[in-house]
Short mmCIF file of C-alpha atoms in Angstrom, two decimals:
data_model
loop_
_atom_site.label_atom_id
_atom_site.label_comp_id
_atom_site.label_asym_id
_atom_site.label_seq_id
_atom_site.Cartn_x
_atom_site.Cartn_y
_atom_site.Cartn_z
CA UNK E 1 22.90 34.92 -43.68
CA UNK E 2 21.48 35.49 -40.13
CA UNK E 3 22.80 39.10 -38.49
CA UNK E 4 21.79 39.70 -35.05
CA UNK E 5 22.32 42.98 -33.08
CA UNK E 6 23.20 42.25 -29.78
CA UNK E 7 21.43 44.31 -28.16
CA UNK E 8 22.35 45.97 -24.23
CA UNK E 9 20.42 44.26 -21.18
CA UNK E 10 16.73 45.88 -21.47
CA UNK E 11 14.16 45.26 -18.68
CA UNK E 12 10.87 46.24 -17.21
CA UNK E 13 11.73 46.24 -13.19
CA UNK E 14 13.34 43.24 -13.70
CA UNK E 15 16.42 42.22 -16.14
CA UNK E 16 14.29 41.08 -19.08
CA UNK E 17 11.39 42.08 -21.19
CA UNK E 18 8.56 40.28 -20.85
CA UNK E 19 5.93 41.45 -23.62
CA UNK E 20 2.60 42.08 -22.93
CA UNK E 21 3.09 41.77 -19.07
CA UNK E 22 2.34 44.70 -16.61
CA UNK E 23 5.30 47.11 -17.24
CA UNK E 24 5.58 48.96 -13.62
CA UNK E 25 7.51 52.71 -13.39
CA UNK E 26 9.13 53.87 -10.46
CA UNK E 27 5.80 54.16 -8.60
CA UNK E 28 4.80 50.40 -9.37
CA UNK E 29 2.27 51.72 -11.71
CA UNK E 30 1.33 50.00 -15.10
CA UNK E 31 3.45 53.10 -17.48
CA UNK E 32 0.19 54.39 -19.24
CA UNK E 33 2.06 55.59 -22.58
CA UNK E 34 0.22 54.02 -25.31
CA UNK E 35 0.57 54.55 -29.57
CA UNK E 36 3.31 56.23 -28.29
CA UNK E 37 7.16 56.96 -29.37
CA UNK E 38 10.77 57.64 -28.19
CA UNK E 39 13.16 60.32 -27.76
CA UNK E 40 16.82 59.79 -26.80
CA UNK E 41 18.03 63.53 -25.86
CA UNK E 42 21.08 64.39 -23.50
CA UNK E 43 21.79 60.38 -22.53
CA UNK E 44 18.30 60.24 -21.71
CA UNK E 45 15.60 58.37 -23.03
CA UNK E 46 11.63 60.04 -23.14
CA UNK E 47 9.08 57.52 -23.88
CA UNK E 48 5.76 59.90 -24.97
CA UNK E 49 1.86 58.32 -25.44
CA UNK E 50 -1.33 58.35 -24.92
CA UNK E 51 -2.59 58.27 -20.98
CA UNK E 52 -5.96 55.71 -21.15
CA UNK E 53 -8.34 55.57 -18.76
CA UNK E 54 -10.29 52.39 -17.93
CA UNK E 55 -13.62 52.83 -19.49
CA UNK E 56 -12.80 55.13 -22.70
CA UNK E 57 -10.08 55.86 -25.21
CA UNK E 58 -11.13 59.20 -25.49
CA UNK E 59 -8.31 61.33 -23.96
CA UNK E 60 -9.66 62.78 -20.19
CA UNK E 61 -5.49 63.59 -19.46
CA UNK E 62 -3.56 64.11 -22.38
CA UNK E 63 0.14 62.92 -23.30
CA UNK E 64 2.46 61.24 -20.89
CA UNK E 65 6.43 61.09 -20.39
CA UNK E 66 8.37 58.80 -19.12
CA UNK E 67 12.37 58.91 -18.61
CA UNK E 68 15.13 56.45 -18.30
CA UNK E 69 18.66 55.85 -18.66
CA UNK E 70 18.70 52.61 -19.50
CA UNK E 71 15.46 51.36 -21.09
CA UNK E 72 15.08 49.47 -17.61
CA UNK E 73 13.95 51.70 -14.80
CA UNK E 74 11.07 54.22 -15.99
CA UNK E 75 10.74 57.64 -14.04
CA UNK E 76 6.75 59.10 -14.43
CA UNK E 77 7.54 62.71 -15.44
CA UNK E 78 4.20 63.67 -15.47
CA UNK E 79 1.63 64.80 -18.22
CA UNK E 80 3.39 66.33 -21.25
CA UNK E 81 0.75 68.02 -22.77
CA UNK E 82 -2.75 68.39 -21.36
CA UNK E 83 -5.99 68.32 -22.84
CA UNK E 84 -8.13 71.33 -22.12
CA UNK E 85 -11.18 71.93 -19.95
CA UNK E 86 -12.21 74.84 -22.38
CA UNK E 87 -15.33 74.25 -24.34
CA UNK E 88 -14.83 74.26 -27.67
CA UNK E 89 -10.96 73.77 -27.36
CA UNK E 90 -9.40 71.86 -30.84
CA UNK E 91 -8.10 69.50 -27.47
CA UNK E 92 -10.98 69.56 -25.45
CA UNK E 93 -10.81 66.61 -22.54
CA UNK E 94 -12.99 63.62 -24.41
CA UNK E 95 -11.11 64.33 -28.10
CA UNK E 96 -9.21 61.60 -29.20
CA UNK E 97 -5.70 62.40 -29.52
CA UNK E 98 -3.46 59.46 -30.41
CA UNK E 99 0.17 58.17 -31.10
CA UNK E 100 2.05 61.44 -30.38
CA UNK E 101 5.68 61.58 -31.41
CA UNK E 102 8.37 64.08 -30.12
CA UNK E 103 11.40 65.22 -32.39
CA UNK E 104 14.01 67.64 -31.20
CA UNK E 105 14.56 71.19 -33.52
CA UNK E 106 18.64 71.65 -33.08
CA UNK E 107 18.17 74.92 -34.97
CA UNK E 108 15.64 76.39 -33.28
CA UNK E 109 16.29 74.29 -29.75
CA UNK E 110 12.71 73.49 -29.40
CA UNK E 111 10.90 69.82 -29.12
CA UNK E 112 8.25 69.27 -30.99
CA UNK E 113 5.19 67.28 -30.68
CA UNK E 114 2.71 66.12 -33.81
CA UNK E 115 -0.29 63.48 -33.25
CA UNK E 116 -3.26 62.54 -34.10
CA UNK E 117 -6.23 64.14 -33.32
CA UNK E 118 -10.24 63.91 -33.48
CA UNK E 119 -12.51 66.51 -32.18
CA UNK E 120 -14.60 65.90 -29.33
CA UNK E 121 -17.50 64.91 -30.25
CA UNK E 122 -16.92 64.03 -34.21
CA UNK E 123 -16.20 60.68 -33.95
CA UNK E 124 -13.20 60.07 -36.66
CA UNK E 125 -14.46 62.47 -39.26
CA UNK E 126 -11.77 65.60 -38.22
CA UNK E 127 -8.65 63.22 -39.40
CA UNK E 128 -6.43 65.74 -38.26
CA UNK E 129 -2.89 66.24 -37.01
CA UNK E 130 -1.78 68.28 -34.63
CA UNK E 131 1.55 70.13 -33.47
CA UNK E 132 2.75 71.48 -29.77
CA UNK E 133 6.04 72.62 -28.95
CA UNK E 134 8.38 72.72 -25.83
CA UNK E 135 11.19 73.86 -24.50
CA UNK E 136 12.28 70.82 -21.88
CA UNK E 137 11.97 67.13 -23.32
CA UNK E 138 8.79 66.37 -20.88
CA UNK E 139 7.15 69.81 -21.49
CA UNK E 140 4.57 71.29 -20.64
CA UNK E 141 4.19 71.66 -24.60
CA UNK E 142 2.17 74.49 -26.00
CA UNK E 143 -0.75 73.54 -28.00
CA UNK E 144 0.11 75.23 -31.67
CA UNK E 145 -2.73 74.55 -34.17
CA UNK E 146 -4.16 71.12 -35.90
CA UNK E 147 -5.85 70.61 -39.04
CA UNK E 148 -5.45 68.51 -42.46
CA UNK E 149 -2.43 68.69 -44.15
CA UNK E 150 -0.99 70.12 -47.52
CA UNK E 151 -4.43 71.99 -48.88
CA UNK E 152 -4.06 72.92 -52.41
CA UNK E 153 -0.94 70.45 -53.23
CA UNK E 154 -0.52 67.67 -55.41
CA UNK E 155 2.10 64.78 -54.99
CA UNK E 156 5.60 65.17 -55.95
CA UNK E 157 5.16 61.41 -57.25
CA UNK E 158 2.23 62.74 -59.20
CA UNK E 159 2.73 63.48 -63.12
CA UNK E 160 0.85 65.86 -65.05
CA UNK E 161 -1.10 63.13 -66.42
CA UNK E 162 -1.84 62.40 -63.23
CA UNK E 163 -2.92 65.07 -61.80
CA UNK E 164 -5.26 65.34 -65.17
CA UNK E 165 -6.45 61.96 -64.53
CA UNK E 166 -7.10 62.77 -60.75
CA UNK E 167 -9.01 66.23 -61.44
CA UNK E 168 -11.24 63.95 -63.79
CA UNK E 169 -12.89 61.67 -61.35
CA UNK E 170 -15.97 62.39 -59.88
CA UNK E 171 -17.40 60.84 -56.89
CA UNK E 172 -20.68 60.23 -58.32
CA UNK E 173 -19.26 57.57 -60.19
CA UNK E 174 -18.47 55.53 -57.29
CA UNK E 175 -20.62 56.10 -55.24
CA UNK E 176 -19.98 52.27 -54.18
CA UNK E 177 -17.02 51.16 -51.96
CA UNK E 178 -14.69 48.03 -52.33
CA UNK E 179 -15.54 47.19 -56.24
CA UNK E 180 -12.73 46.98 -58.50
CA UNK E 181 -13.48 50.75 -60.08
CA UNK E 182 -13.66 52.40 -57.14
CA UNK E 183 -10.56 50.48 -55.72
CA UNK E 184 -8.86 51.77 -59.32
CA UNK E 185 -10.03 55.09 -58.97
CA UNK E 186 -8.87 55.12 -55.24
CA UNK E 187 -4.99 54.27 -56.55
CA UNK E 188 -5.86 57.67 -59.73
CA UNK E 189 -6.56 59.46 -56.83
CA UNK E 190 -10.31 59.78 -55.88
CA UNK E 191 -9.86 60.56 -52.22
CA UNK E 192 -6.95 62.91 -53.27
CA UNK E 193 -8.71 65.19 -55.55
CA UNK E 194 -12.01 65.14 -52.55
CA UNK E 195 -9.64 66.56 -49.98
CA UNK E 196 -7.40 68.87 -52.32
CA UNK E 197 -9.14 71.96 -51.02
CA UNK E 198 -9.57 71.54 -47.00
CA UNK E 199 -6.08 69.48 -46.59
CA UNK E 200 -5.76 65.79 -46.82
CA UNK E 201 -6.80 63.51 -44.00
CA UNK E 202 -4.42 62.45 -41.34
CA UNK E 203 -4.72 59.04 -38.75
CA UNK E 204 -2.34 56.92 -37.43
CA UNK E 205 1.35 58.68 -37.44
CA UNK E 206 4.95 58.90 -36.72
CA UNK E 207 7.83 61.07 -37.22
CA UNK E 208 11.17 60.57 -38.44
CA UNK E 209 14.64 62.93 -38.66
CA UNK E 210 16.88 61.87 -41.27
CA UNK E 211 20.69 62.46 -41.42
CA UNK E 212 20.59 65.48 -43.19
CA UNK E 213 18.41 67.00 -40.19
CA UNK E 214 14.83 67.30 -42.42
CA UNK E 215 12.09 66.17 -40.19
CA UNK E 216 9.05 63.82 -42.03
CA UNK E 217 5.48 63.02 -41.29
CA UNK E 218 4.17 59.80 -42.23
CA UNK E 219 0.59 59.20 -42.01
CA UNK E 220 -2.53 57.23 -42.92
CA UNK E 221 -4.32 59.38 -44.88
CA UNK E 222 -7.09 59.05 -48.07
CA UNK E 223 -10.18 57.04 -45.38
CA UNK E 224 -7.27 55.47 -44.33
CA UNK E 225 -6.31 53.76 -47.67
CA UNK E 226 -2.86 55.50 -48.30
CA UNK E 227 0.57 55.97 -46.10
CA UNK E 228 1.33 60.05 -47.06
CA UNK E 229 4.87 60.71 -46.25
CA UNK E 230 5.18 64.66 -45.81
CA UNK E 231 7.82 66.80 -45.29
CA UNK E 232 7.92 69.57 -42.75
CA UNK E 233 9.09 72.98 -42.50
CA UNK E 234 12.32 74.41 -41.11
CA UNK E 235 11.32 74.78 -37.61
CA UNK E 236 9.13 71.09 -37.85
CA UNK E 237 6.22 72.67 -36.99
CA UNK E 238 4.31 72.78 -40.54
CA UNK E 239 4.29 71.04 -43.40
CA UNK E 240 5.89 72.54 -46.39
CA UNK E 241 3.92 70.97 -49.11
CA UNK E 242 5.93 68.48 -50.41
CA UNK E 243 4.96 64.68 -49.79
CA UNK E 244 4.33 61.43 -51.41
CA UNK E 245 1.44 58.63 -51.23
CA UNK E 246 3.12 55.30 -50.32
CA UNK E 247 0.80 52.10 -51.44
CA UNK E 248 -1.99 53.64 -52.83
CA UNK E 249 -5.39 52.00 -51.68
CA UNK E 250 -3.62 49.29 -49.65
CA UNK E 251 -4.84 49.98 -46.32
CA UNK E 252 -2.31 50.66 -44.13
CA UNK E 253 -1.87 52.06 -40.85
CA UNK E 254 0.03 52.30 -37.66
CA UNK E 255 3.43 53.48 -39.59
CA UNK E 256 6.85 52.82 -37.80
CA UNK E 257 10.12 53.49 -39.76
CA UNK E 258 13.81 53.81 -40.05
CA UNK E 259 16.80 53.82 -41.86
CA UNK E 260 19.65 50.58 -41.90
CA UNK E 261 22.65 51.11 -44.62
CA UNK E 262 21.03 53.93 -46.18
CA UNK E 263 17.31 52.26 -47.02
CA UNK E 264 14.48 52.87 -46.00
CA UNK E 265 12.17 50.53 -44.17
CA UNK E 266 8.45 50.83 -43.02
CA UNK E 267 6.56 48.68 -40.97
CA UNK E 268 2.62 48.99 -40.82
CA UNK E 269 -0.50 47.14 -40.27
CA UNK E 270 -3.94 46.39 -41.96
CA UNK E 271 -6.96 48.32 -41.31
CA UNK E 272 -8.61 46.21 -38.19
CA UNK E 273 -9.38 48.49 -36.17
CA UNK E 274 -8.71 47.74 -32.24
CA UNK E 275 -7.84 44.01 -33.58
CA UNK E 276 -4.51 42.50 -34.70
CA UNK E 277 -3.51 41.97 -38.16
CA UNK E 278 -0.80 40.47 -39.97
CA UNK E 279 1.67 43.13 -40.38
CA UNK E 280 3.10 44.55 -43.51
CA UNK E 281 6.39 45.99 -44.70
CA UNK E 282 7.93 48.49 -47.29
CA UNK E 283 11.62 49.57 -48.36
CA UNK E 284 12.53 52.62 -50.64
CA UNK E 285 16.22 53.90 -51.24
CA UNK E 286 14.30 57.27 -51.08
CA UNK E 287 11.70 58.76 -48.30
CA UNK E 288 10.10 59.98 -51.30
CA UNK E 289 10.27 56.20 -52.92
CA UNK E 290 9.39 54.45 -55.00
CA UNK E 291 8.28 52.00 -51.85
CA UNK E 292 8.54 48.35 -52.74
CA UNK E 293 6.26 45.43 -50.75
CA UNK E 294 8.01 42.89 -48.58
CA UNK E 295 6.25 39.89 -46.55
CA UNK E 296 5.53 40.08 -43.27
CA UNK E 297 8.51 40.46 -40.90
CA UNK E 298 7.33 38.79 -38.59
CA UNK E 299 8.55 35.36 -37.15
CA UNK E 300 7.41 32.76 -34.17
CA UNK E 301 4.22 32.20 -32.34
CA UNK E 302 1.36 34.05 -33.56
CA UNK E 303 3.19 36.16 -36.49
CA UNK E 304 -0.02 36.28 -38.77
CA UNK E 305 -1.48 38.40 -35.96
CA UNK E 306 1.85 40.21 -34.51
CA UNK E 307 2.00 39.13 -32.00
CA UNK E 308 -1.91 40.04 -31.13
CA UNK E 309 -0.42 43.62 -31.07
CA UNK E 310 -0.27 47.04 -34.19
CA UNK E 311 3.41 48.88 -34.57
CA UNK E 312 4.10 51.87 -33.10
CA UNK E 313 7.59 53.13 -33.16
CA UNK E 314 11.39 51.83 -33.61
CA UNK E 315 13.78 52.65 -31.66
CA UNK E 316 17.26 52.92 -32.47
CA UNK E 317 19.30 52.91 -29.48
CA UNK E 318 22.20 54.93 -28.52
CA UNK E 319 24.09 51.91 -29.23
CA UNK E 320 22.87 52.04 -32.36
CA UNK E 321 19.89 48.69 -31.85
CA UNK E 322 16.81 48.24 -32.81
CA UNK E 323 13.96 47.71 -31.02
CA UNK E 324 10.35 47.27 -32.73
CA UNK E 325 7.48 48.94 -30.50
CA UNK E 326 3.88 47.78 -30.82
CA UNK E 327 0.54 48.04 -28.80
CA UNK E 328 -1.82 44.85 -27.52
CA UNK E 329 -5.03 47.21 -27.22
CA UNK E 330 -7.32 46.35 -24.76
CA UNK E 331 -10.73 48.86 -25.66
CA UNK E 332 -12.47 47.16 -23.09
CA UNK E 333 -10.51 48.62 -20.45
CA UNK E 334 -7.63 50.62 -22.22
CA UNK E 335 -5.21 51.60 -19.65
CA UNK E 336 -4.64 47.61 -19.08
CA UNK E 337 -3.28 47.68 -22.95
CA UNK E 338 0.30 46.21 -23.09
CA UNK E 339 3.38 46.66 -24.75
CA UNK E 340 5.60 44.98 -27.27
CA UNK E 341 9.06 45.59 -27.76
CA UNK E 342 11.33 43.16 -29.67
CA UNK E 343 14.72 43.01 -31.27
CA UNK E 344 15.16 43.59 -35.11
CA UNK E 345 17.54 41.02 -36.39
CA UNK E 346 18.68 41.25 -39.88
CA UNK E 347 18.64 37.81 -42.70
CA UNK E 348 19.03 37.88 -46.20
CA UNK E 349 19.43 41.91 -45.96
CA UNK E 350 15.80 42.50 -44.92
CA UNK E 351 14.39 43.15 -41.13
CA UNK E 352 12.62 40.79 -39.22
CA UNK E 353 11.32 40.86 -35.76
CA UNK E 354 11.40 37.54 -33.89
CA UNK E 355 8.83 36.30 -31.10
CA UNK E 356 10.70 36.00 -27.67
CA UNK E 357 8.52 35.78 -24.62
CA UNK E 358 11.21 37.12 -22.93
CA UNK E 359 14.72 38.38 -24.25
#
């Protein structure tokens, strides 16, 4: 059985999306928002991501907004959070800070910003996330702190056996990458145990709310190897220790999720770097699993690939659609990277996002 949302008219300046085609805002400029994410707040929606220049992917701005109404006409509102021209600065200009997501606090009335950040200078070896909060939708958002995540804390989805199993590796052992013991060890928790003390690695990101109002972070973490899914604290601006690894020593990034009939679905990529991959997807009954494998969603011209773009976000509409988000990076010239968006349909129970050139 085939269920289709039907989803409102969507458009980029015109009536229609047209993926991977310049995406113009109300000054006629290409809407530099990249890795980024949505926030519908107040009837409005806020479209936050990274602003590229044309010769490096380093951040030299910071984090852009963008508002509309109707997911047709976008309104620049400017630079949400800066990077800083302080030396030394956690978000000096020239760190990389990528795919920031924005989440709204009801209890505390503040909006709150986590991404992912590298220090200037330190290539990808920081793997940390970091947290700014507002008190307006486009900012400007205070720069709070960033670091690794959950120091000291084991897995809820970890056993005493093994944790015991975990504290027993030793790097020395496997020393080389890629061979079946190391991946083994990887899955026991290897990377785990290495990080245990200064906070587990964080990458590629997003955020999700669930209906109860807890606020999750769900991240590539391990070298990259394992999803984390993390909860956070009260006010959304910490992490309160308790998360799970999703796929163990699978290699997934670029995490975009949501919830359809009360499960839980995850869509990610390989680890390709700046090139596409064939995307993967998960589904749990529980943010805190267990997280079961599905093919890849995708459907139509170049699926194995899709689309030649990585997932970012979904967005569920105030109509209550969805609408999968992904980047075509361009690192040649970043700020000409383009956008996906396409229409989750529904068939035999499980998501799938379609190829339309234009829809």
């Amino acid at each position: 059985m085939l269920l289709f949302f039907a989803l409102p008219m969507v458009a980029m300046a015109e009536d229609k999306i047209k993926s991977g085609e310049i995406w113009p805002d109300n000054n006629g400029e290409h809407i530099n928002a990249h890795g980024g994410g949505m926030l519908y707040h107040n009837g409005t929606y806020y479209w936050f991501g990274e602003h590229k220049a044309a010769t490096t992917s380093s951040a030299l701005v910071g984090v852009t907004c963008y508002s509309s109404k109707d997911l047709r006409k976008w309104k620049n509102c400017g630079v949400a959070l800066e990077v800083s021209d302080e030396p030394g600065s956690e978000i000096e200009k020239g760190c990389v800070l990528e795919r920031p997501k924005v989440i709204y606090n009801k209890v505390t009335k503040k909006f709150v910003m986590w991404f992912h950040l590298e220090l200037k200078g330190l290539g990808y070896r920081a793997a940390r996330a970091g947290v700014a909060i507002a008190d307006k939708p486009t900012g400007p958002y205070k720069f709070l702190r960033s670091g690794r995540v959950n120091a000291y804390k084991w897995p809820v989805n970890f056993t005493k056996e093994d944790i015991a199993t975990a504290e027993a590796l030793n790097e020395k052992d496997y020393e080389k990458w890629w061979t079946p013991e190391w991946r083994e060890a990887i899955k026991k928790g290897l990377f785990l145990k290495r990080d245990l003390k200064g906070g587990q690695m964080s990458r590629d990101m997003t955020l999700f709310v669930d209906d109860n109002g807890k606020a999750y972070h769900i991240f590539s973490s391990e070298d990259n190897l394992t999803i984390h899914i993390a909860e956070l604290n009260r006010e959304f601006t910490a992490h309160n220790g308790r998360y799970v690894r999703v796929a163990p020593g699978g290699q997934n990034e670029a995490p975009a999720i949501f919830k359809q009939d009360g499960k839980y679905w995850m869509i990610t990529s390989g680890c390709t770097g700046w090139d596409p991959n064939e995307a993967r997807m998960f589904s749990a009954d529980s943010l805190f699993g267990e997280w079961t494998q599905h093919p890849n969603p995708c459907r139509g011209e170049n699926a194995k690939l899709t689309f030649g773009g990585q997932s970012t976000y979904i967005l569920r509409t105030k109509d209550d659609q969805l609408i999968f988000m992904a980047d075509i990076w361009r690192p040649k010239n970043p700020i000409d990277a383009r956008y996906i968006w396409l229409p989750i349909e529904f068939e035999d129970g499980k998501p799938i996002v379609r190829w339309q050139k234009e829809w």
